[in-house]
XYZ file of N, CA and C in Angstrom:
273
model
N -1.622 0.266 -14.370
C -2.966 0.598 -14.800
C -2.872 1.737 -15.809
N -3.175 1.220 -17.117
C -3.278 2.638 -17.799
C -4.416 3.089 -18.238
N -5.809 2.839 -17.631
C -6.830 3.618 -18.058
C -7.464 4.696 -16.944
N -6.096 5.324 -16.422
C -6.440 6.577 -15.272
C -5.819 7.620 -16.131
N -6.467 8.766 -15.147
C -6.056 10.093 -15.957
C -5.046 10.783 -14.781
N -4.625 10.579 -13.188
C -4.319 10.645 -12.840
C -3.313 9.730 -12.436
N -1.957 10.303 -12.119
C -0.943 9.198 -11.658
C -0.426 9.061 -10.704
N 0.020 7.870 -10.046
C 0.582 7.990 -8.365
C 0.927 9.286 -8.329
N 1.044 9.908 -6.652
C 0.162 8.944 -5.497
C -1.372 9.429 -5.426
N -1.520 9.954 -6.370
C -3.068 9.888 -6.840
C -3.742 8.372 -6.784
N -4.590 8.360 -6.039
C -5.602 6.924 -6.031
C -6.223 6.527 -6.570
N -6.594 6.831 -7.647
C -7.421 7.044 -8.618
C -7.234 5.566 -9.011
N -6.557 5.087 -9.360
C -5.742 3.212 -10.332
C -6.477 2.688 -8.990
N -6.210 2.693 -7.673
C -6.791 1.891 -6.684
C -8.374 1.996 -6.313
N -8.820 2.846 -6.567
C -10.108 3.013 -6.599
C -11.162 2.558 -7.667
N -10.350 2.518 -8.755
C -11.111 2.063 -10.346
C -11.101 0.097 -10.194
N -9.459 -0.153 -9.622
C -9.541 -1.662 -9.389
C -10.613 -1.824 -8.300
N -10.451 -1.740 -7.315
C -11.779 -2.082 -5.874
C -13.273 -1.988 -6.716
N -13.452 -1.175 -7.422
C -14.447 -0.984 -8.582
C -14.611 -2.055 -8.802
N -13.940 -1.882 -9.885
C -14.105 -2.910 -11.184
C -14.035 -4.221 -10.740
N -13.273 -4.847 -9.505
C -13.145 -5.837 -9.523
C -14.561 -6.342 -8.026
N -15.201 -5.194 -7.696
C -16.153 -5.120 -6.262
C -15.197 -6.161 -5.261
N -13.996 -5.343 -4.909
C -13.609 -5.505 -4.002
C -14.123 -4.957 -2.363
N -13.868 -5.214 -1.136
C -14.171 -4.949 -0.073
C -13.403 -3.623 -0.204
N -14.071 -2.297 0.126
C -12.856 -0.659 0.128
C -12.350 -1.179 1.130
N -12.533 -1.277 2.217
C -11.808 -1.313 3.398
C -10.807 -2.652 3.781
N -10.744 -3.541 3.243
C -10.107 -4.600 2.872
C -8.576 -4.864 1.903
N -8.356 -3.408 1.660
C -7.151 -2.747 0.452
C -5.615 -2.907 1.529
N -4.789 -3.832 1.079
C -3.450 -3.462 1.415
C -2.691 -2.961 0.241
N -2.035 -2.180 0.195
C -1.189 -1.285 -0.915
C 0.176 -1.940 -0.427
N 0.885 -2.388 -1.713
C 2.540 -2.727 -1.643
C 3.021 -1.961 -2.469
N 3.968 -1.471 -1.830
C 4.925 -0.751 -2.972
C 6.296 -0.693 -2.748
N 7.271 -0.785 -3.479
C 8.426 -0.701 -3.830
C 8.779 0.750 -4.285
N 7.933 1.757 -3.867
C 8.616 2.996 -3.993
C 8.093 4.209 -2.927
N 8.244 5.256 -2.579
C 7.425 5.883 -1.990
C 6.571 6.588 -2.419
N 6.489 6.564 -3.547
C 4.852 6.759 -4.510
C 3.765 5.871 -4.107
N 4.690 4.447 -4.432
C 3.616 3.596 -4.005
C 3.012 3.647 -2.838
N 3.789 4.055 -1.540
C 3.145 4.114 -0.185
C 2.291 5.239 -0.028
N 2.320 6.134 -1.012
C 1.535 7.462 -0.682
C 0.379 7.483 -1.472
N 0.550 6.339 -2.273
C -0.794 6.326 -3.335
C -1.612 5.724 -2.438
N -1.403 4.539 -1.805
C -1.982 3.502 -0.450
C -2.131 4.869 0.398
N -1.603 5.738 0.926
C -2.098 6.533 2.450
C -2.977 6.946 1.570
N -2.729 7.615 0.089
C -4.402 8.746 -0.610
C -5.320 7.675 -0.214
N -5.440 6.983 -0.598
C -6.626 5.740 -0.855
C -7.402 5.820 0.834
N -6.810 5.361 1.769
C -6.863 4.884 3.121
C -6.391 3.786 3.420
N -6.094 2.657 2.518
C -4.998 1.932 2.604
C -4.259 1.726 3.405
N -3.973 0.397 3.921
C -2.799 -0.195 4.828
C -1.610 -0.202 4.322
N -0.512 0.526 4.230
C 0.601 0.652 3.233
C 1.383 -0.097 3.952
N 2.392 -0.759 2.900
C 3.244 -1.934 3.115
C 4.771 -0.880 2.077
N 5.651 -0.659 2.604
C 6.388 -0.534 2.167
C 7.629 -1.620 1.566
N 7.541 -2.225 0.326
C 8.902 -3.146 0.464
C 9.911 -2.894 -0.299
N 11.246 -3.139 0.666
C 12.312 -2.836 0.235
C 13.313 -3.732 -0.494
N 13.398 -3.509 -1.674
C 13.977 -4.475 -2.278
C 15.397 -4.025 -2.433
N 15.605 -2.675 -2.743
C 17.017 -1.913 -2.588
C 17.083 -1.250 -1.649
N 18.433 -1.713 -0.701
C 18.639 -0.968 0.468
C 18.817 0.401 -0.050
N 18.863 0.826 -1.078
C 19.660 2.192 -1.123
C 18.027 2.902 -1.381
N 17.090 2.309 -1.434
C 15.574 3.012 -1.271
C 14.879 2.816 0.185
N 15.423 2.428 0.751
C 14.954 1.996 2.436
C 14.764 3.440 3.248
N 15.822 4.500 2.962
C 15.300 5.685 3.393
C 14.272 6.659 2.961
N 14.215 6.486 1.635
C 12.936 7.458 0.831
C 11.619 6.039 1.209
N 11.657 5.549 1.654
C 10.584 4.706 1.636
C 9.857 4.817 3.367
N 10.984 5.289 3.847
C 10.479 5.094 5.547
C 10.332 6.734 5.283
N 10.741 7.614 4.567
C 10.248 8.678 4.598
C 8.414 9.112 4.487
N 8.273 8.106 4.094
C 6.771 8.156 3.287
C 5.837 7.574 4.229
N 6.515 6.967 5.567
C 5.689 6.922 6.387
C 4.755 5.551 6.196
N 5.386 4.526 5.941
C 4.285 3.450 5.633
C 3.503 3.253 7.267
N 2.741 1.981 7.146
C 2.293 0.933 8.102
C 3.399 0.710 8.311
N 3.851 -0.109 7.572
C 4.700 -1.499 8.245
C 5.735 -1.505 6.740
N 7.225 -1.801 6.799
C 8.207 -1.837 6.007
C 8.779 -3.177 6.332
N 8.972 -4.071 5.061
C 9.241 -5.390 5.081
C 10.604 -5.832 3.752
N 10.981 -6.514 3.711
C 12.178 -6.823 2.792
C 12.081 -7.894 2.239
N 11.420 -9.332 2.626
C 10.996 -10.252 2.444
C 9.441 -10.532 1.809
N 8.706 -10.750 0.885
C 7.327 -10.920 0.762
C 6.895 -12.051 1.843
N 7.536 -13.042 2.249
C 7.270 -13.615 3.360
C 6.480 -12.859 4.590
N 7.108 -11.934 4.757
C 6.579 -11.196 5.725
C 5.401 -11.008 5.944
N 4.743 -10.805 4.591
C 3.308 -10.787 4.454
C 2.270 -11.543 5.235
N 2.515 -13.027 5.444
C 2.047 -13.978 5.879
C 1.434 -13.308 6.937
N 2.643 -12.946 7.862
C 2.328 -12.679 9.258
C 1.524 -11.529 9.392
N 1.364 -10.532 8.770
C 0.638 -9.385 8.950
C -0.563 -9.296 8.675
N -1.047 -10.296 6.981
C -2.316 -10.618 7.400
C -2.680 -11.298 8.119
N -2.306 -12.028 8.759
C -2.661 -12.848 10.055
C -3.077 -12.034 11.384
N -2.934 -11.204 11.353
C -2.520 -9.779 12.697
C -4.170 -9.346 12.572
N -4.627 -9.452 13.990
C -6.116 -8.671 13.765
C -6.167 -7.314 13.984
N -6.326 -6.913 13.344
C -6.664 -5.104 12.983
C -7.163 -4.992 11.563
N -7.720 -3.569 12.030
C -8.490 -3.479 10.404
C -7.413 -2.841 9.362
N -7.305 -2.929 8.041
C -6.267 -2.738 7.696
C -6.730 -1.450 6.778
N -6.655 -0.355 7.929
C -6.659 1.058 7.412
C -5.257 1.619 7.654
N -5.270 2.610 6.980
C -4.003 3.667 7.077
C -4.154 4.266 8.120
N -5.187 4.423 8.658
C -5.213 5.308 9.726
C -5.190 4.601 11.227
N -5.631 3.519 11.395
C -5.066 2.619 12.969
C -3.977 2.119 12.360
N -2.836 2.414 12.775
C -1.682 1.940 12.938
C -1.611 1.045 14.170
């Protein structure tokens, strides 16, 4: 997103999309492949999905405290499937 003035893990890019696009706020899963990305998803309130595509980022990524850390996009399937609301904050 480049029409923010702020940059990860500033929320600002996730808040302008839910906007712009009148998404559900509370309906937001955040993926990221870095631990920016997971902390931009916790600013927001966001269900953070950490994915690991390089093992050698698997520790700065569980540092950041996601939801849920996955390696596969497959994975996905199953989690939206999972009833809970998908905030950052019920884990």
């Amino acid at each position: 997103l480049r029409d923010v003035e702020k940059l990860k893990p500033d929320p600002e890019g996730i808040f302008k999309i839910v906007s712009e696009e009148g998404f559900n706020q509370d309906d937001v899963i955040m993926i990221g492949d870095s631990d920016m990305d997971v902390l931009c998803g916790k600013n927001y309130g966001a269900y953070s999905i950490g994915y690991v595509l390089n093992p050698d980022k698997a520790e700065q990524i569980a540092k950041s405290e996601p939801n849920r850390t996955i390696t596969d996009m497959n994975e996905l399937l199953d989690i939206v499937k999972e009833d809970h609301y998908f905030t950052y904050n019920l884990r």
